[in-house]
mmCIF file of N, CA and C in Angstrom:
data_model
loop_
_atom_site.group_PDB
_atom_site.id
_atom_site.type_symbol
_atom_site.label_atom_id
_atom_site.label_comp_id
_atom_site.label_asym_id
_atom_site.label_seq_id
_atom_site.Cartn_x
_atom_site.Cartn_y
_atom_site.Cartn_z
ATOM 1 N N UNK A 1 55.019 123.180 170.926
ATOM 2 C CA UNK A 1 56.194 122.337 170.957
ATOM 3 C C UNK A 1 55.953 121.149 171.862
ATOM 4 N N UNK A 2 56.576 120.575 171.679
ATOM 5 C CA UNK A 2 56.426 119.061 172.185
ATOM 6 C C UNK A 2 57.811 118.331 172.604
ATOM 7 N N UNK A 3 58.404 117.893 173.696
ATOM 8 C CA UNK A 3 59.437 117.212 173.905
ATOM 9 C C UNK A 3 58.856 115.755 174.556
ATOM 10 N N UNK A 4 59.885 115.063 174.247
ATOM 11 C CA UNK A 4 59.590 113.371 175.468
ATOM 12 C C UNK A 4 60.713 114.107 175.861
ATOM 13 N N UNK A 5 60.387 114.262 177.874
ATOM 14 C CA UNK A 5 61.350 114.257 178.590
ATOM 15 C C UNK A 5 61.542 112.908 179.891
ATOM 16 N N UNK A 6 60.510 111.966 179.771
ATOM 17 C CA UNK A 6 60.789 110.805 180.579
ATOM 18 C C UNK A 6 60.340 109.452 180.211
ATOM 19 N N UNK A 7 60.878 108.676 180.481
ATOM 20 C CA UNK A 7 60.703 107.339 180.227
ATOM 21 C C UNK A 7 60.451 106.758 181.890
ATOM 22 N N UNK A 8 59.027 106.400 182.469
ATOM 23 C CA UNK A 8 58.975 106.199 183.758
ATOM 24 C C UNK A 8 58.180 104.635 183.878
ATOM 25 N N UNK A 9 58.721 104.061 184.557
ATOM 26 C CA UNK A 9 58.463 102.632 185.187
ATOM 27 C C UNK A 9 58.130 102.369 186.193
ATOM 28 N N UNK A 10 57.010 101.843 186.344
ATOM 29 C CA UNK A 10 56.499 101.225 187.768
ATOM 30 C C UNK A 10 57.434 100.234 188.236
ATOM 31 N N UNK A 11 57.540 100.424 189.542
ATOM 32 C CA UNK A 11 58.427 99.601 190.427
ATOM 33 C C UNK A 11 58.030 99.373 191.295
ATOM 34 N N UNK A 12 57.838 97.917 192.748
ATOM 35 C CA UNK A 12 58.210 98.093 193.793
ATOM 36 C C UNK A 12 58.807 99.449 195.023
ATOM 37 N N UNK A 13 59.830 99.299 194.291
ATOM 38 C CA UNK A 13 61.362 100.430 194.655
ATOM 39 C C UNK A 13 61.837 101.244 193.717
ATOM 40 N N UNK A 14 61.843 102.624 194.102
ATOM 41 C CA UNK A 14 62.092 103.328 192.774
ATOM 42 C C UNK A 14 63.708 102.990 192.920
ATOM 43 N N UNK A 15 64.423 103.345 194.062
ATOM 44 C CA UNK A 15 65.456 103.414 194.258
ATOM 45 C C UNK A 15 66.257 102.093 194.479
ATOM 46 N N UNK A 16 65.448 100.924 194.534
ATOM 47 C CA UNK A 16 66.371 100.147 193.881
ATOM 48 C C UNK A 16 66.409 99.820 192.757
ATOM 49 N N UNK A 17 65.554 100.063 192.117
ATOM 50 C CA UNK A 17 65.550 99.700 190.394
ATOM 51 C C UNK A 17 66.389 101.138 190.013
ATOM 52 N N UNK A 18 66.083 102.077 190.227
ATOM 53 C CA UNK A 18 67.040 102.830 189.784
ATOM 54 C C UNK A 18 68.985 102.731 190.143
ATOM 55 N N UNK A 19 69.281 101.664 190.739
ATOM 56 C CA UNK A 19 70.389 101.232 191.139
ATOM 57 C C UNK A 19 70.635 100.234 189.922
ATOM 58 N N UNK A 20 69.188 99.498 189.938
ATOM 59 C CA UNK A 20 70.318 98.245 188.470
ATOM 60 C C UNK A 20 70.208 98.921 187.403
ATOM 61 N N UNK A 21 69.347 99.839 186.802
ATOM 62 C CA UNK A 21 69.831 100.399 185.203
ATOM 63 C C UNK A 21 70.992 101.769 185.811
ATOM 64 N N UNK A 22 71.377 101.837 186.765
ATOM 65 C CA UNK A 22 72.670 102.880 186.965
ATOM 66 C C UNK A 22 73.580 102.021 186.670
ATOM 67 N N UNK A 23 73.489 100.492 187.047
ATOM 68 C CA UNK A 23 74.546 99.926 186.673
ATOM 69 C C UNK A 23 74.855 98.998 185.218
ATOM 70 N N UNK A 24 73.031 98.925 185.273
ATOM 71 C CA UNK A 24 73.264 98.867 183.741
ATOM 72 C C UNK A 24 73.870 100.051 182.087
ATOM 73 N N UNK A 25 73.310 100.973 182.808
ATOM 74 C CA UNK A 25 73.555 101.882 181.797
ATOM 75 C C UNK A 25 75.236 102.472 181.758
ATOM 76 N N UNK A 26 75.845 102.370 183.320
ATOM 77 C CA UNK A 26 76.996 103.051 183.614
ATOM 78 C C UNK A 26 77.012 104.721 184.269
ATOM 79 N N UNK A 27 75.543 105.027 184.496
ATOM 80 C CA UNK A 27 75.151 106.542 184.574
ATOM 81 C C UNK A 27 74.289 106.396 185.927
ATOM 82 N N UNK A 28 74.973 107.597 186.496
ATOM 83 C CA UNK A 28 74.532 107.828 188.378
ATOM 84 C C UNK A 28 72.800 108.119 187.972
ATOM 85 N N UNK A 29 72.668 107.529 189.646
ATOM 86 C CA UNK A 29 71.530 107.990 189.793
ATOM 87 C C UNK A 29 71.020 109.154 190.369
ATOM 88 N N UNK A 30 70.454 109.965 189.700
ATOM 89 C CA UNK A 30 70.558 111.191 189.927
ATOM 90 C C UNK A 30 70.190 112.114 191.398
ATOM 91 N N UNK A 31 71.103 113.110 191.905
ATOM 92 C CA UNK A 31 71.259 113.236 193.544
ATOM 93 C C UNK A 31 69.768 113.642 194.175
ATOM 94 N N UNK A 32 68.764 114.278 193.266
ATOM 95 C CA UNK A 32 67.817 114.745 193.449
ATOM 96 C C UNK A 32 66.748 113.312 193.820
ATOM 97 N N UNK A 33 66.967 112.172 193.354
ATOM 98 C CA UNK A 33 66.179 110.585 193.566
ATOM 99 C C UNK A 33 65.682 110.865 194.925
ATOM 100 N N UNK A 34 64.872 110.390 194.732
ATOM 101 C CA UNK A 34 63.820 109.855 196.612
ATOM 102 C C UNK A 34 63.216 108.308 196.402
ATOM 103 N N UNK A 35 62.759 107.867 197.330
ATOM 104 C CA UNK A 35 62.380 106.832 197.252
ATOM 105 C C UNK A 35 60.792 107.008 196.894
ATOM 106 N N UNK A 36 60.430 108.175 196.078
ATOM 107 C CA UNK A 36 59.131 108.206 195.520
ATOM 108 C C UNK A 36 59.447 108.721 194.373
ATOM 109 N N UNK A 37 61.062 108.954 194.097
ATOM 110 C CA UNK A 37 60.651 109.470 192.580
ATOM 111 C C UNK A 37 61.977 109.082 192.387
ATOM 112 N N UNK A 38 62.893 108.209 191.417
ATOM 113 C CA UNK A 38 63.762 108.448 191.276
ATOM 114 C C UNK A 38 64.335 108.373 189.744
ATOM 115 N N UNK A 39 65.801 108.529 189.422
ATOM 116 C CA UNK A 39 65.672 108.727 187.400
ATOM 117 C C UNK A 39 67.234 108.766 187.489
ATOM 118 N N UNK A 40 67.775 108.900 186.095
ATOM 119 C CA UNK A 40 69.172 108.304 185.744
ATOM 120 C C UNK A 40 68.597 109.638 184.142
ATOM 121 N N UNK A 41 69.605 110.561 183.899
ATOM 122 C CA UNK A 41 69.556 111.120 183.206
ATOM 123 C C UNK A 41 70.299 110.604 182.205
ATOM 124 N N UNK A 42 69.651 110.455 180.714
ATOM 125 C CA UNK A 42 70.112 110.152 179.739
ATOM 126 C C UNK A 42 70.814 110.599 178.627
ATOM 127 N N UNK A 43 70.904 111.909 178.995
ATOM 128 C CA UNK A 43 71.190 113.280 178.096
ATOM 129 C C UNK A 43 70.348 113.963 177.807
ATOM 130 N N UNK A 44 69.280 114.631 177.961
ATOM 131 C CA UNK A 44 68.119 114.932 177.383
ATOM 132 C C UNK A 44 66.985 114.375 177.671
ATOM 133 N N UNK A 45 66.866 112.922 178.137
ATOM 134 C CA UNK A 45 65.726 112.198 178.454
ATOM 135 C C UNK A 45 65.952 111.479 180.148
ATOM 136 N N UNK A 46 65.111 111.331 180.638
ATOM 137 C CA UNK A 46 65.087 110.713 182.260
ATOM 138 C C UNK A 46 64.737 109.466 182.281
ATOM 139 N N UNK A 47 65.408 108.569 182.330
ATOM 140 C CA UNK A 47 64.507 106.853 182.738
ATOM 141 C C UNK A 47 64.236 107.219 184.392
ATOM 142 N N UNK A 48 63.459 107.110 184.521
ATOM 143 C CA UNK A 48 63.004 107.258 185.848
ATOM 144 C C UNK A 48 62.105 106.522 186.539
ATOM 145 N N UNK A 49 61.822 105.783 188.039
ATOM 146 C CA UNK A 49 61.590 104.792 188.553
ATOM 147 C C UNK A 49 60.424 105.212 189.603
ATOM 148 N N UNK A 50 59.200 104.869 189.583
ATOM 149 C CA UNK A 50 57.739 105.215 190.226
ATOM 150 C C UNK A 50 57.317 103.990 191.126
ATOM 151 N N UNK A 51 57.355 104.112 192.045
ATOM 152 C CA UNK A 51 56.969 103.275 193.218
ATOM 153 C C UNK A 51 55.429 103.279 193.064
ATOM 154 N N UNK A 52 54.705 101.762 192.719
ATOM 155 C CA UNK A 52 53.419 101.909 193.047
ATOM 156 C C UNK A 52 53.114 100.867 193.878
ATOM 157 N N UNK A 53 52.040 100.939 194.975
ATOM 158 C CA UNK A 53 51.469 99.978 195.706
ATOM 159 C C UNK A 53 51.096 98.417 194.423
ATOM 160 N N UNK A 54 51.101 97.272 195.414
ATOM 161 C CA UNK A 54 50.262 96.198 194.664
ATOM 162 C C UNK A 54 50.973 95.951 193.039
ATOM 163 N N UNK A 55 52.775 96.294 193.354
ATOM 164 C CA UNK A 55 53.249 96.071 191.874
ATOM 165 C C UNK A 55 53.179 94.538 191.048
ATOM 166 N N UNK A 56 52.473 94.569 190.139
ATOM 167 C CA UNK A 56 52.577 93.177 189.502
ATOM 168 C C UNK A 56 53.263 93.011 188.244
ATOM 169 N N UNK A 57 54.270 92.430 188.242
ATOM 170 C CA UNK A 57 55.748 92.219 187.339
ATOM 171 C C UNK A 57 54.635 91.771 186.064
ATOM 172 N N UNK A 58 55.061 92.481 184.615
ATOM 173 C CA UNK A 58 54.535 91.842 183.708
ATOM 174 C C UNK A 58 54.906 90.539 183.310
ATOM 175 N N UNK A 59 54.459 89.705 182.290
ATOM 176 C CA UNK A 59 54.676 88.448 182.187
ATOM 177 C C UNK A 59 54.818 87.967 180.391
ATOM 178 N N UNK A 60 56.188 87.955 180.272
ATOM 179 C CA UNK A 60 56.367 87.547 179.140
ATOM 180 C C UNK A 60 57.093 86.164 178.884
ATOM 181 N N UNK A 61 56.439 85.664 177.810
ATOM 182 C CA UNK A 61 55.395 86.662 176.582
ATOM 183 C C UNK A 61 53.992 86.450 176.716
ATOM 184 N N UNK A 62 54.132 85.616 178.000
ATOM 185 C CA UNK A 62 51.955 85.610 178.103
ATOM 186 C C UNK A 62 51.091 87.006 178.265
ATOM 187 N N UNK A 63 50.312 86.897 178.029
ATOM 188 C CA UNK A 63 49.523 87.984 178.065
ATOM 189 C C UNK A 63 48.554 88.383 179.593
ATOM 190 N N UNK A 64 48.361 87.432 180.272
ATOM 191 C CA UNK A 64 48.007 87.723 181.594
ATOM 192 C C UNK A 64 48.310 88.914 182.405
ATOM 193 N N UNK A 65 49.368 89.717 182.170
ATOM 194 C CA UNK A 65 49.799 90.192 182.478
ATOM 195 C C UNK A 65 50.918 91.271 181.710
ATOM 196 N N UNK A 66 50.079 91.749 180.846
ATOM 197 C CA UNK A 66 51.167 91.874 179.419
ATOM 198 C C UNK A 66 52.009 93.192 179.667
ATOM 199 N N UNK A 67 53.453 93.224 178.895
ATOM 200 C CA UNK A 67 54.818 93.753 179.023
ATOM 201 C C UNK A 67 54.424 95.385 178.904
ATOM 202 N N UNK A 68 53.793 96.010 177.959
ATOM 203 C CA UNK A 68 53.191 96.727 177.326
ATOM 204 C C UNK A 68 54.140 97.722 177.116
ATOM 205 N N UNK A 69 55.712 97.508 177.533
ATOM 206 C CA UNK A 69 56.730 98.039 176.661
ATOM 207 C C UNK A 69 58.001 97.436 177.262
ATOM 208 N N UNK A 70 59.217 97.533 176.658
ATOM 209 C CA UNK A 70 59.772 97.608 176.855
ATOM 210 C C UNK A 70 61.426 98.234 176.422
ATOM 211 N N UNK A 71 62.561 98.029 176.906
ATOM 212 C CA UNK A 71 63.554 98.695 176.382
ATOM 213 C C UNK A 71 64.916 97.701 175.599
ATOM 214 N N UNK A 72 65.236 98.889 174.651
ATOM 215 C CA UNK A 72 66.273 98.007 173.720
ATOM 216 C C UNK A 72 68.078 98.761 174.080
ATOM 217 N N UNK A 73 68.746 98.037 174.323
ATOM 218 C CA UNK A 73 69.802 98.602 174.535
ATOM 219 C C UNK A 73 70.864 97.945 173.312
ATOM 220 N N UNK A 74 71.867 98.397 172.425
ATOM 221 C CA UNK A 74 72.459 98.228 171.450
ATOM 222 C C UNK A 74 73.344 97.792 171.994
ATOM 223 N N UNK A 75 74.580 96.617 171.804
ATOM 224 C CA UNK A 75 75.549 96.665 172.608
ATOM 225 C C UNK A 75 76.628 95.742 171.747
ATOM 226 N N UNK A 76 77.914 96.203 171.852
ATOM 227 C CA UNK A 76 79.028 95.703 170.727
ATOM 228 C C UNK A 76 79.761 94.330 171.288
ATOM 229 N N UNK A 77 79.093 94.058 172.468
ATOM 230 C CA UNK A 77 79.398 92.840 172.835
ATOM 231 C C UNK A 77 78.846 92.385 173.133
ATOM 232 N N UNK A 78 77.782 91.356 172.951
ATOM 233 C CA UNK A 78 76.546 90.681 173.333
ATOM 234 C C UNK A 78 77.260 90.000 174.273
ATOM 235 N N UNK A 79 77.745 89.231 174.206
ATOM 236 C CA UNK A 79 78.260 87.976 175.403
ATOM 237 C C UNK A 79 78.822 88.896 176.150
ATOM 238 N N UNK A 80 79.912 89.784 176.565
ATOM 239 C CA UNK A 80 80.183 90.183 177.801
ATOM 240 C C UNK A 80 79.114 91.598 178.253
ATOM 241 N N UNK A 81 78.248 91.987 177.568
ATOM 242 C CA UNK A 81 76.694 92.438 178.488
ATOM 243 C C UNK A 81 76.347 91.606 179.044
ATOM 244 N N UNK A 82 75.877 90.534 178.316
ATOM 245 C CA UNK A 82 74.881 89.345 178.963
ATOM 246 C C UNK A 82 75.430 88.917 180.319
ATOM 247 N N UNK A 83 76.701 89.247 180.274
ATOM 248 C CA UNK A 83 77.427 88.111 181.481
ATOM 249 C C UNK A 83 77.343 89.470 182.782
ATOM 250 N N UNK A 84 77.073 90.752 181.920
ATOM 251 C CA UNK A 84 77.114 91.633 183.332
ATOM 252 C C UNK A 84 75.944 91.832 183.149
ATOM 253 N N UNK A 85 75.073 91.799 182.730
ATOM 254 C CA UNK A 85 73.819 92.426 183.348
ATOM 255 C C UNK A 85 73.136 90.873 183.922
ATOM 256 N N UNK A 86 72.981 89.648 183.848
ATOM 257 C CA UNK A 86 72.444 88.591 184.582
ATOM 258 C C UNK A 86 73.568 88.568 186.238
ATOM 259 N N UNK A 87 74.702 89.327 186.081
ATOM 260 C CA UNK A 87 75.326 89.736 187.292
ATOM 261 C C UNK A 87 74.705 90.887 188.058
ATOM 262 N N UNK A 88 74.191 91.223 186.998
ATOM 263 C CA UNK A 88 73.778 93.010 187.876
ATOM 264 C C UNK A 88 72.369 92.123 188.559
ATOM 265 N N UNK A 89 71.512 90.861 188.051
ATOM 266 C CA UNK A 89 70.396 90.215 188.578
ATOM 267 C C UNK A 89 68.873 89.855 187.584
ATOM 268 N N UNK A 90 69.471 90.386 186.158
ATOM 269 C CA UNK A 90 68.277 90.103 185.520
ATOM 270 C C UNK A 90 68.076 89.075 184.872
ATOM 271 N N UNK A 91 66.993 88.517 184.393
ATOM 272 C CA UNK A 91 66.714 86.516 184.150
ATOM 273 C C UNK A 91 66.501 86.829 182.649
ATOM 274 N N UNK A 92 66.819 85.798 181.798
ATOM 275 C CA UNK A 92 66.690 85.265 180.500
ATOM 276 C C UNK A 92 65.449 84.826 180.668
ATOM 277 N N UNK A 93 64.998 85.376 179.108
ATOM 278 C CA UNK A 93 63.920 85.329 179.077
ATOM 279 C C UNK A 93 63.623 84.363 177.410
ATOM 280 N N UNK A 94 65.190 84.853 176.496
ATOM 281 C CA UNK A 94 64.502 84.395 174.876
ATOM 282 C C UNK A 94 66.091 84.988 174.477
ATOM 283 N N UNK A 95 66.208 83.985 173.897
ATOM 284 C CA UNK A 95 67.643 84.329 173.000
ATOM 285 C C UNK A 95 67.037 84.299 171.502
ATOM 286 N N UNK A 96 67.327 85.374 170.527
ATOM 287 C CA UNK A 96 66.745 85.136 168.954
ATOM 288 C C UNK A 96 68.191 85.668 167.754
ATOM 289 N N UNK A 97 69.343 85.150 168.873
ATOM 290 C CA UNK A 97 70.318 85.367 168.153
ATOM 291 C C UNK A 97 70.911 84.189 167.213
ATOM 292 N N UNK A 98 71.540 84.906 165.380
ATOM 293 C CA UNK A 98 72.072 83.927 164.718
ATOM 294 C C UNK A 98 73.020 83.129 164.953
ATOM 295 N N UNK A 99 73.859 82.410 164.123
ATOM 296 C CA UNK A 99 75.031 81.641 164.377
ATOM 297 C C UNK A 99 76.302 82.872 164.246
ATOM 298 N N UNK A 100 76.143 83.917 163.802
ATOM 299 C CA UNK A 100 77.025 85.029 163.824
ATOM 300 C C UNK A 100 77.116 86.337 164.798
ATOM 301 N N UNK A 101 75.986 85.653 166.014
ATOM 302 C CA UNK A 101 75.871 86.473 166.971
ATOM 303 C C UNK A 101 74.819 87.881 166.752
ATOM 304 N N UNK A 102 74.015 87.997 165.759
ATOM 305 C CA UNK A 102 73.591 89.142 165.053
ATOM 306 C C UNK A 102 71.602 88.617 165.987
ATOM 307 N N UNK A 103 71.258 89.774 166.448
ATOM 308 C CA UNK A 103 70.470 89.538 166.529
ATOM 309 C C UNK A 103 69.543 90.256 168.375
ATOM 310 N N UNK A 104 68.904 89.392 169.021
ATOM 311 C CA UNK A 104 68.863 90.065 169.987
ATOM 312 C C UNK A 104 68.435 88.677 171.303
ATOM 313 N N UNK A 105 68.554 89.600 172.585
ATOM 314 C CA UNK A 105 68.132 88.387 173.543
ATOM 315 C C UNK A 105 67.153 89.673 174.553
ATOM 316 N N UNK A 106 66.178 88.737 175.293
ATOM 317 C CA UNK A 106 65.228 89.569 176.062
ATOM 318 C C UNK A 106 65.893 88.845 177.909
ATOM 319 N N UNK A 107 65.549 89.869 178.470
ATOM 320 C CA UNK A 107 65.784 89.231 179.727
ATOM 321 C C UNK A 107 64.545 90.120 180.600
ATOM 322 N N UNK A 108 64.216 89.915 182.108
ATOM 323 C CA UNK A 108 63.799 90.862 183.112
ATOM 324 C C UNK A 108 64.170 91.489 183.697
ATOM 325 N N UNK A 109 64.223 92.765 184.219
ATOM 326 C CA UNK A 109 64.693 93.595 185.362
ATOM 327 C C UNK A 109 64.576 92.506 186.387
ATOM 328 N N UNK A 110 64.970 93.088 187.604
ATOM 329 C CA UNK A 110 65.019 92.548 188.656
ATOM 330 C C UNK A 110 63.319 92.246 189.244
ATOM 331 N N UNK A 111 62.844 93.722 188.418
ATOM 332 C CA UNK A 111 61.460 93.413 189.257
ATOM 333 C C UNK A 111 60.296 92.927 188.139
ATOM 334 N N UNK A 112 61.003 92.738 186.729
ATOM 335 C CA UNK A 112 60.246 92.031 185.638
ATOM 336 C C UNK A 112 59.815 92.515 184.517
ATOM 337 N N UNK A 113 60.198 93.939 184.538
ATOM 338 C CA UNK A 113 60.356 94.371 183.162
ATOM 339 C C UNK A 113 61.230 93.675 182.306
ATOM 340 N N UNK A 114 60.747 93.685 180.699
ATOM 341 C CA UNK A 114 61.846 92.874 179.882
ATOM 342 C C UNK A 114 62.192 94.236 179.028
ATOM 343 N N UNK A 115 63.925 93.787 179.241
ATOM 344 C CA UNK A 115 64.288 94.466 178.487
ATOM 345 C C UNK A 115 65.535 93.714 177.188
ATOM 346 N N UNK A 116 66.002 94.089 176.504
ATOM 347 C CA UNK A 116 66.630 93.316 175.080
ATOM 348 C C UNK A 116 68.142 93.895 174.549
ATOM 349 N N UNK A 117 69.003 93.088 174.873
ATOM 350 C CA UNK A 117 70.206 93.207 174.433
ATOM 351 C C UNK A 117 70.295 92.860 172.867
ATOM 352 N N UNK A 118 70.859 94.355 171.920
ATOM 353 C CA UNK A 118 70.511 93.913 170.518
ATOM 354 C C UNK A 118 72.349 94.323 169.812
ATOM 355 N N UNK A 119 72.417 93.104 169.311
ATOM 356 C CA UNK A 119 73.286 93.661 167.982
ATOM 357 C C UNK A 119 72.995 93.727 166.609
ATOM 358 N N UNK A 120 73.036 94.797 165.968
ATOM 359 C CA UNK A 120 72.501 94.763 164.316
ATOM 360 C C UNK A 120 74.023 94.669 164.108
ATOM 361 N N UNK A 121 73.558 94.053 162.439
ATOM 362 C CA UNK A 121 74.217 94.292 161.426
ATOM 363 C C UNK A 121 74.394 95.666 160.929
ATOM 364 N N UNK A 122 76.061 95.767 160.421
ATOM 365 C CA UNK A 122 75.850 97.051 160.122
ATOM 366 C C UNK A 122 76.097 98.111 160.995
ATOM 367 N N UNK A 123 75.334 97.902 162.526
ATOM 368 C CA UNK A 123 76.244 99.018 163.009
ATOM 369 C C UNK A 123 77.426 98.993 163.712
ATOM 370 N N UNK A 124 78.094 100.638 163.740
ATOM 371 C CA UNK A 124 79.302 100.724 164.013
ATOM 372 C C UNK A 124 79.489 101.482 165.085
ATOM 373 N N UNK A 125 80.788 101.570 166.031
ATOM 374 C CA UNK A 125 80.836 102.264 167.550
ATOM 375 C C UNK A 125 81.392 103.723 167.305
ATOM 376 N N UNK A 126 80.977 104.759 167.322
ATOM 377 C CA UNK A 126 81.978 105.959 167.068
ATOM 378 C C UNK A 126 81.947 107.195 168.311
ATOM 379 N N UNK A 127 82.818 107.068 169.278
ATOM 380 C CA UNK A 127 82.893 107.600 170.249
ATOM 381 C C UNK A 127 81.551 107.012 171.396
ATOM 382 N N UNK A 128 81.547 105.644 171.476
ATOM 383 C CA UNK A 128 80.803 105.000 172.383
ATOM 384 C C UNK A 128 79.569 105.193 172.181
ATOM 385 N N UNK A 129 79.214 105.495 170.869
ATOM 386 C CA UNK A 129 77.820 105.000 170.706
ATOM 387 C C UNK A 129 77.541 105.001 169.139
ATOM 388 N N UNK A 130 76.261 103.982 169.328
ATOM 389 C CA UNK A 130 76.300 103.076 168.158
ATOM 390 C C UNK A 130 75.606 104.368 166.656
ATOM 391 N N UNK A 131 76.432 103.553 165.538
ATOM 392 C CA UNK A 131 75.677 104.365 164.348
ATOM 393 C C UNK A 131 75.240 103.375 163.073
ATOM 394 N N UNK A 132 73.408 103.729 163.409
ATOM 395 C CA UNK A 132 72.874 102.591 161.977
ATOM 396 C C UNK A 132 73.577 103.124 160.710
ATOM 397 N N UNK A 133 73.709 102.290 159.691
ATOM 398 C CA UNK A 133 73.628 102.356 158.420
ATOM 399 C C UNK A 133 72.563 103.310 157.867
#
């Protein structure tokens, strides 16, 4: 058997990056966090935050330094995310949205991960979370 039980990111600070996706996501950071290990439980899965020496922020979209992943968050209001998460501290990076708002925008974490605010077509909200077609 096989599970994915974490999604883990190099950071600076585990524990402050694990502070902006708590506030990005809306979900505590979990009481067990240290400042060498910390995570935000997702239901089943851990985003969780790894302190390494000599952190160097990837660089998008150049390759010098390339992204080599990042995260998509679905959201039924593009404009009032955007306006809280560049509050919560993260930078625009690429807007690739239509004239109907359909589409997606990339920004950085605080410490330079990119991550992407997306609205599809098609989907719908049913008890606070999204359902494709």
């Amino acid at each position: 058997m096989l599970r994915l039980t974490d999604v883990i990111l190099d950071c600076p600070d585990a524990m402050a990056l694990a502070g902006f996706y708590a506030d990005v996501t809306g979900l505590p950071v979990k009481e067990s966090s240290t400042p060498q290990w910390a995570g935000i439980d997702l239901g089943g899965l851990e985003l969780a935050f790894n302190p390494v020496e000599d952190y160097r922020a990837p660089h998008w979209p150049g390759s010098e330094q390339p992204k080599q992943f990042h995260l998509d968050f679905e959201v039924d209001d593009l404009e009032a995310e955007e306006a809280r998460l560049l509050a919560l501290g993260a930078t625009p990076l690429h807007d690739d949205t239509d004239d109907d708002g359909y589409g997606w925008r990339v920004y950085a974490d605080p410490v330079g991960h990119p991550l992407c605010l997306c609205r599809n077509r098609g989907v719908t909200w049913v008890d606070g979370r999204p359902h494709w077609p």
